[in-house]
């Protein structure tokens, strides 16, 4: 039986990339609410970024695979919808990683991740996924995705 070292679980979770934005981990995205050890199993609470976001299923599968590969079998994933995830849970360094990856991080206004121009045009409310909108920069003309602010 494993001991209840939740730090180890956090470490492992931090190696699981966001299925949509591989540059950041599910921990950096801020969807892991907490990890507790209870009755000999780890309870991992997850708050999806957007309810109905198809990535939620992918998150869970990736987390399960990662933990099992590391010999951890005694865990349970719990989806927690309240309080709802907000982009405020995203750390500044995570936003920086998004920018480097070419995605405009959550903010009131979509800023071009290539040239930092604030002069951008909304092309579509939805990008590759419902969590992002699609924009075009008026200065460097590069299209980019903006992580929606919620
Ligand atoms: Zn630009």
Coordinates of N, CA and C and ligand atoms in Angstrom, one line a residue:
X1 N 0.8 -1.2 0.0 CA 0.0 0.0 0.0 C 0.9 1.3 0.0
X2 N 0.5 2.2 -0.8 CA 1.2 3.4 -0.9 C 0.9 4.4 0.3
X3 N 1.9 5.2 0.6 CA 1.5 6.2 1.7 C 0.8 7.3 1.0
X4 N 0.3 8.2 1.8 CA -0.5 9.3 1.3 C 0.2 10.5 0.9
X5 N 1.3 10.3 0.1 CA 2.1 11.5 -0.3 C 1.4 12.2 -1.4
X6 N 0.7 13.2 -1.1 CA 0.0 14.0 -2.2 C 1.0 14.8 -3.0
X7 N 2.1 15.2 -2.4 CA 3.1 15.9 -3.2 C 3.5 15.2 -4.4
X8 N 3.7 13.9 -4.3 CA 4.1 13.0 -5.4 C 3.0 13.1 -6.5
X9 N 1.8 13.1 -6.1 CA 0.7 13.1 -7.0 C 0.7 14.5 -7.8
X10 N 0.9 15.6 -7.0 CA 1.0 16.9 -7.7 C 2.2 16.9 -8.7
X11 N 3.3 16.3 -8.3 CA 4.4 16.2 -9.2 C 4.1 15.5 -10.5
X12 N 3.4 14.4 -10.4 CA 3.0 13.6 -11.5 C 2.0 14.4 -12.4
X13 N 1.1 15.0 -11.7 CA 0.0 15.8 -12.5 C 0.7 16.9 -13.3
X14 N 1.7 17.4 -12.7 CA 2.4 18.5 -13.4 C 3.1 18.1 -14.6
X15 N 3.2 16.8 -14.9 CA 3.8 16.3 -16.1 C 2.8 16.0 -17.1
X16 N 1.5 16.1 -16.8 CA 0.4 15.8 -17.7 C 0.1 17.1 -18.5
X17 N 0.4 17.1 -19.8 CA 0.1 18.3 -20.6 C -1.4 18.5 -20.8
X18 N -1.8 19.8 -20.9 CA -3.1 20.1 -21.3 C -3.4 19.5 -22.7
X19 N -4.4 18.7 -22.9 CA -4.6 18.1 -24.2 C -4.7 19.1 -25.4
X20 N -5.1 20.3 -25.0 CA -5.3 21.3 -26.1 C -4.1 22.2 -26.3
X21 N -3.4 22.5 -25.2 CA -2.2 23.3 -25.2 C -1.1 22.6 -24.6
X22 N -0.4 21.7 -25.3 CA 0.7 20.9 -24.7 C 1.8 21.6 -24.0
X23 N 1.9 22.9 -24.3 CA 2.9 23.7 -23.7 C 2.7 23.9 -22.2
X24 N 1.5 23.7 -21.7 CA 1.3 23.9 -20.3 C 0.7 22.6 -19.7
X25 N 0.9 22.4 -18.4 CA 0.4 21.2 -17.8 C -1.0 21.4 -17.2
X26 N -1.7 20.4 -16.9 CA -3.1 20.5 -16.3 C -3.0 21.3 -15.0
X27 N -1.9 21.2 -14.3 CA -1.7 21.9 -13.0 C -1.6 23.4 -13.3
X28 N -0.8 23.7 -14.3 CA -0.6 25.1 -14.7 C -1.8 25.8 -15.2
X29 N -2.6 25.0 -15.8 CA -3.9 25.5 -16.3 C -4.8 25.8 -15.2
X30 N -4.6 25.2 -14.1 CA -5.4 25.5 -12.9 C -6.7 24.7 -12.8
X31 N -6.8 23.5 -13.4 CA -8.0 22.7 -13.3 C -8.0 21.7 -12.2
X32 N -6.8 21.5 -11.6 CA -6.7 20.6 -10.5 C -7.0 21.3 -9.2
X33 N -8.2 21.1 -8.6 CA -8.5 21.8 -7.4 C -7.8 21.4 -6.2
X34 N -7.8 20.1 -5.9 CA -7.0 19.6 -4.8 C -6.8 18.1 -4.9
X35 N -5.9 17.7 -4.1 CA -5.6 16.3 -4.0 C -5.6 15.9 -2.5
X36 N -6.4 15.0 -2.1 CA -6.4 14.6 -0.7 C -6.3 13.1 -0.6
X37 N -5.8 12.6 0.5 CA -5.6 11.2 0.7 C -6.6 10.8 1.7
X38 N -7.5 9.9 1.3 CA -8.6 9.6 2.2 C -9.0 8.1 2.0
X39 N -9.1 7.4 3.1 CA -9.4 6.0 3.1 C -8.5 5.2 2.1
X40 N -7.2 5.4 2.2 CA -6.2 4.8 1.3 C -6.3 5.0 -0.2
X41 N -7.0 6.1 -0.5 CA -6.9 6.5 -1.9 C -6.8 8.0 -2.1
X42 N -6.2 8.3 -3.2 CA -6.0 9.8 -3.5 C -7.3 10.2 -4.2
X43 N -7.9 11.3 -3.7 CA -9.0 11.9 -4.4 C -8.5 13.2 -5.1
X44 N -8.6 13.1 -6.4 CA -8.2 14.3 -7.2 C -9.4 15.0 -7.7
X45 N -9.5 16.3 -7.2 CA -10.7 17.0 -7.7 C -10.3 17.9 -8.9
X46 N -11.1 17.8 -9.9 CA -10.8 18.6 -11.1 C -12.0 19.5 -11.4
X47 N -11.7 20.7 -11.8 CA -12.8 21.6 -12.2 C -12.5 21.9 -13.7
X48 N -13.4 21.5 -14.6 CA -13.1 21.7 -16.0 C -13.1 23.2 -16.3
X49 N -12.3 23.6 -17.3 CA -12.2 25.0 -17.7 C -13.6 25.5 -18.2
X50 N -14.2 24.7 -19.0 CA -15.6 25.0 -19.5 C -16.4 23.8 -19.4
X51 N -17.6 23.9 -18.9 CA -18.4 22.8 -18.8 C -18.8 22.4 -20.3
X52 N -18.7 21.2 -20.6 CA -19.0 20.7 -21.9 C -17.7 20.8 -22.8
X53 N -16.6 21.2 -22.3 CA -15.4 21.3 -23.0 C -15.0 19.8 -23.3
X54 N -14.8 19.5 -24.5 CA -14.4 18.1 -24.8 C -13.1 17.7 -24.2
X55 N -12.3 18.6 -23.8 CA -11.0 18.3 -23.2 C -11.1 17.6 -21.9
X56 N -12.3 17.8 -21.2 CA -12.4 17.2 -19.9 C -12.2 15.7 -19.9
X57 N -12.7 15.1 -20.9 CA -12.6 13.6 -21.0 C -11.1 13.3 -21.2
X58 N -10.5 14.1 -22.1 CA -9.1 13.8 -22.4 C -8.2 14.0 -21.2
X59 N -8.5 15.1 -20.4 CA -7.8 15.3 -19.2 C -7.7 14.1 -18.3
X60 N -9.0 13.6 -18.1 CA -9.1 12.5 -17.2 C -8.4 11.2 -17.7
X61 N -8.5 11.0 -19.0 CA -7.8 9.8 -19.5 C -6.3 10.0 -19.3
X62 N -5.8 11.2 -19.7 CA -4.3 11.4 -19.6 C -3.8 11.3 -18.1
X63 N -4.6 11.8 -17.2 CA -4.2 11.7 -15.8 C -4.2 10.3 -15.3
X64 N -5.2 9.5 -15.7 CA -5.3 8.1 -15.3 C -4.1 7.3 -15.8
X65 N -3.8 7.6 -17.1 CA -2.6 6.9 -17.7 C -1.3 7.2 -17.0
X66 N -1.2 8.5 -16.8 CA 0.1 9.0 -16.1 C 0.3 8.4 -14.7
X67 N -0.8 8.4 -13.9 CA -0.7 7.8 -12.6 C -0.4 6.3 -12.6
X68 N -1.2 5.6 -13.5 CA -1.0 4.2 -13.6 C 0.4 3.8 -14.0
X69 N 0.9 4.6 -15.0 CA 2.3 4.3 -15.5 C 3.3 4.5 -14.3
X70 N 3.0 5.3 -13.4 CA 3.8 5.5 -12.2 C 3.5 4.6 -11.0
X71 N 2.7 3.6 -11.3 CA 2.4 2.6 -10.3 C 1.3 3.0 -9.3
X72 N 0.6 4.1 -9.6 CA -0.4 4.5 -8.6 C -1.8 4.1 -9.1
X73 N -2.4 3.2 -8.4 CA -3.7 2.6 -8.8 C -4.8 3.1 -7.9
X74 N -4.4 3.5 -6.6 CA -5.5 3.9 -5.7 C -5.8 5.3 -5.7
X75 N -6.5 5.7 -6.8 CA -6.9 7.1 -6.9 C -8.3 7.2 -7.5
X76 N -8.9 8.3 -7.4 CA -10.3 8.6 -7.8 C -10.3 10.0 -8.4
X77 N -10.9 10.2 -9.5 CA -11.0 11.5 -10.1 C -12.4 12.0 -9.8
X78 N -12.5 13.2 -9.3 CA -13.8 13.8 -9.0 C -13.9 15.1 -9.7
X79 N -15.0 15.2 -10.4 CA -15.3 16.5 -11.2 C -16.1 17.4 -10.3
X80 N -15.5 18.6 -10.1 CA -16.2 19.6 -9.2 C -16.5 20.8 -10.1
X81 N -17.8 21.1 -10.1 CA -18.2 22.2 -11.0 C -18.3 23.5 -10.3
X82 N -18.3 23.5 -8.9 CA -18.5 24.7 -8.2 C -17.4 24.8 -7.1
X83 N -16.7 25.9 -6.9 CA -16.9 27.1 -7.8 C -16.3 26.9 -9.2
X84 N -16.9 27.6 -10.1 CA -16.5 27.4 -11.5 C -15.1 27.9 -11.8
X85 N -14.4 27.3 -12.7 CA -13.0 27.7 -13.0 C -13.1 29.0 -13.7
X86 N -12.1 29.8 -13.3 CA -12.0 31.1 -14.0 C -10.6 31.3 -14.5
X87 N -10.4 32.2 -15.4 CA -9.0 32.4 -15.9 C -8.1 33.0 -14.9
X88 N -8.8 33.5 -13.8 CA -8.0 34.1 -12.7 C -7.1 33.0 -12.0
X89 N -7.5 31.8 -12.2 CA -6.7 30.7 -11.6 C -5.5 30.4 -12.3
X90 N -5.3 31.1 -13.4 CA -4.1 30.8 -14.2 C -3.0 31.7 -13.8
X91 N -1.9 31.1 -13.5 CA -0.7 31.9 -13.0 C -0.1 32.8 -14.1
X92 N 0.5 33.8 -13.7 CA 1.2 34.7 -14.6 C 2.1 34.0 -15.5
X93 N 2.9 33.1 -14.9 CA 3.9 32.3 -15.7 C 3.2 31.4 -16.7
X94 N 2.0 31.0 -16.4 CA 1.3 30.1 -17.4 C 0.9 31.0 -18.6
X95 N 0.4 32.2 -18.2 CA 0.0 33.1 -19.3 C 1.2 33.4 -20.2
X96 N 2.4 33.6 -19.6 CA 3.6 33.8 -20.4 C 3.9 32.6 -21.3
X97 N 3.7 31.4 -20.8 CA 3.9 30.2 -21.6 C 3.0 30.2 -22.8
X98 N 1.7 30.6 -22.5 CA 0.7 30.6 -23.6 C 1.1 31.5 -24.7
X99 N 1.6 32.7 -24.3 CA 2.0 33.7 -25.2 C 3.2 33.2 -26.1
X100 N 4.1 32.5 -25.5 CA 5.2 31.9 -26.2 C 4.8 30.9 -27.2
X101 N 3.7 30.2 -26.8 CA 3.2 29.1 -27.6 C 2.3 29.7 -28.8
X102 N 2.1 31.0 -28.7 CA 1.4 31.7 -29.8 C -0.1 31.9 -29.5
X103 N -0.5 31.7 -28.3 CA -1.9 31.9 -27.9 C -2.0 33.1 -27.0
X104 N -2.9 34.0 -27.4 CA -3.1 35.2 -26.6 C -3.7 34.8 -25.2
X105 N -3.0 35.1 -24.1 CA -3.6 34.6 -22.8 C -4.8 35.4 -22.4
X106 N -5.6 34.9 -21.5 CA -6.8 35.5 -21.1 C -6.6 37.0 -20.7
X107 N -7.4 37.8 -21.2 CA -7.4 39.3 -20.9 C -8.6 39.9 -21.5
X108 N -8.9 41.1 -21.0 CA -10.1 41.8 -21.5 C -10.1 41.9 -23.1
X109 N -8.9 42.2 -23.6 CA -8.7 42.4 -25.0 C -7.7 41.5 -25.5
X110 N -8.0 40.9 -26.7 CA -7.0 40.0 -27.3 C -5.8 40.7 -27.8
X111 N -4.6 40.3 -27.3 CA -3.4 41.0 -27.7 C -2.6 40.1 -28.6
X112 N -2.1 40.5 -29.7 CA -1.3 39.7 -30.6 C -0.1 39.0 -29.8
X113 N 0.0 37.7 -29.8 CA 1.1 37.1 -29.1 C 2.4 37.2 -29.9
X114 N 2.3 37.6 -31.2 CA 3.5 37.7 -32.0 C 4.2 39.1 -31.8
X115 N 3.4 40.2 -31.9 CA 4.0 41.5 -31.9 C 3.4 42.4 -30.7
X116 N 2.6 41.8 -29.9 CA 2.0 42.5 -28.8 C 1.0 43.7 -29.2
X117 N 0.6 43.7 -30.4 CA -0.3 44.7 -30.8 C -1.7 44.5 -30.2
X118 N -2.3 45.7 -29.8 CA -3.6 45.6 -29.3 C -4.7 45.8 -30.4
X119 N -4.2 46.1 -31.6 CA -5.1 46.3 -32.7 C -5.3 44.9 -33.4
X120 N -6.4 44.3 -32.9 CA -6.7 43.0 -33.5 C -8.2 42.9 -33.8
X121 N -8.5 42.0 -34.7 CA -9.9 41.8 -35.2 C -10.4 40.5 -34.8
X122 N -11.6 40.4 -34.3 CA -12.2 39.1 -34.0 C -12.6 38.5 -35.3
X123 N -12.1 37.3 -35.5 CA -12.5 36.6 -36.8 C -13.7 35.7 -36.5
X124 N -13.6 34.9 -35.4 CA -14.6 34.0 -35.0 C -14.7 33.8 -33.5
X125 N -15.9 33.7 -32.9 CA -16.0 33.5 -31.5 C -15.4 32.2 -31.0
X126 N -15.3 31.3 -32.0 CA -14.7 30.0 -31.6 C -13.5 29.7 -32.5
X127 N -12.4 29.3 -31.8 CA -11.2 28.9 -32.5 C -11.3 27.4 -32.7
X128 N -10.2 26.7 -32.5 CA -10.1 25.2 -32.7 C -11.0 24.6 -31.6
X129 N -11.2 25.2 -30.5 CA -12.0 24.7 -29.4 C -12.9 25.8 -28.9
X130 N -13.9 25.5 -28.2 CA -14.9 26.5 -27.7 C -14.2 27.4 -26.7
X131 N -13.1 27.0 -26.1 CA -12.4 27.8 -25.1 C -11.7 28.9 -25.6
X132 N -11.5 29.0 -26.9 CA -10.7 30.0 -27.5 C -11.4 30.7 -28.7
X133 N -11.1 31.9 -28.9 CA -11.7 32.6 -30.0 C -10.6 32.9 -31.0
X134 N -11.0 33.2 -32.2 CA -10.0 33.3 -33.3 C -9.9 34.8 -33.7
X135 N -8.7 35.3 -33.8 CA -8.4 36.7 -34.1 C -7.4 36.8 -35.2
X136 N -7.3 38.1 -35.7 CA -6.3 38.4 -36.6 C -5.6 39.7 -36.2
X137 N -4.3 39.8 -36.3 CA -3.6 41.0 -35.9 C -3.7 42.0 -37.0
X138 N -4.0 43.2 -36.7 CA -4.1 44.3 -37.8 C -2.7 44.8 -38.1
X139 N -1.7 44.5 -37.3 CA -0.4 45.1 -37.5 C 0.5 44.0 -38.3
X140 N 0.7 42.8 -37.6 CA 1.6 41.9 -38.3 C 0.8 40.9 -39.2
X141 N -0.6 41.1 -39.1 CA -1.5 40.3 -40.0 C -1.5 38.8 -39.6
X142 N -0.9 38.4 -38.5 CA -0.9 37.0 -38.1 C -2.2 36.6 -37.5
X143 N -2.8 35.5 -37.9 CA -3.9 35.0 -37.2 C -3.5 34.4 -35.8
X144 N -4.3 34.5 -34.8 CA -4.0 33.8 -33.6 C -5.2 33.5 -32.8
X145 N -5.0 32.6 -31.8 CA -6.2 32.3 -30.9 C -6.0 33.0 -29.6
X146 N -7.2 33.3 -29.0 CA -7.2 34.0 -27.7 C -7.9 33.1 -26.7
X147 N -7.3 32.9 -25.6 CA -7.9 32.1 -24.6 C -9.0 33.0 -24.0
X148 N -10.2 32.6 -24.0 CA -11.3 33.5 -23.6 C -11.2 33.7 -22.1
X149 N -11.6 34.9 -21.7 CA -11.6 35.3 -20.3 C -12.9 35.0 -19.7
X150 N -12.9 34.1 -18.7 CA -14.2 33.9 -18.0 C -14.0 34.0 -16.5
Ligands
LIG1 ZN1 0.7 41.0 -34.4

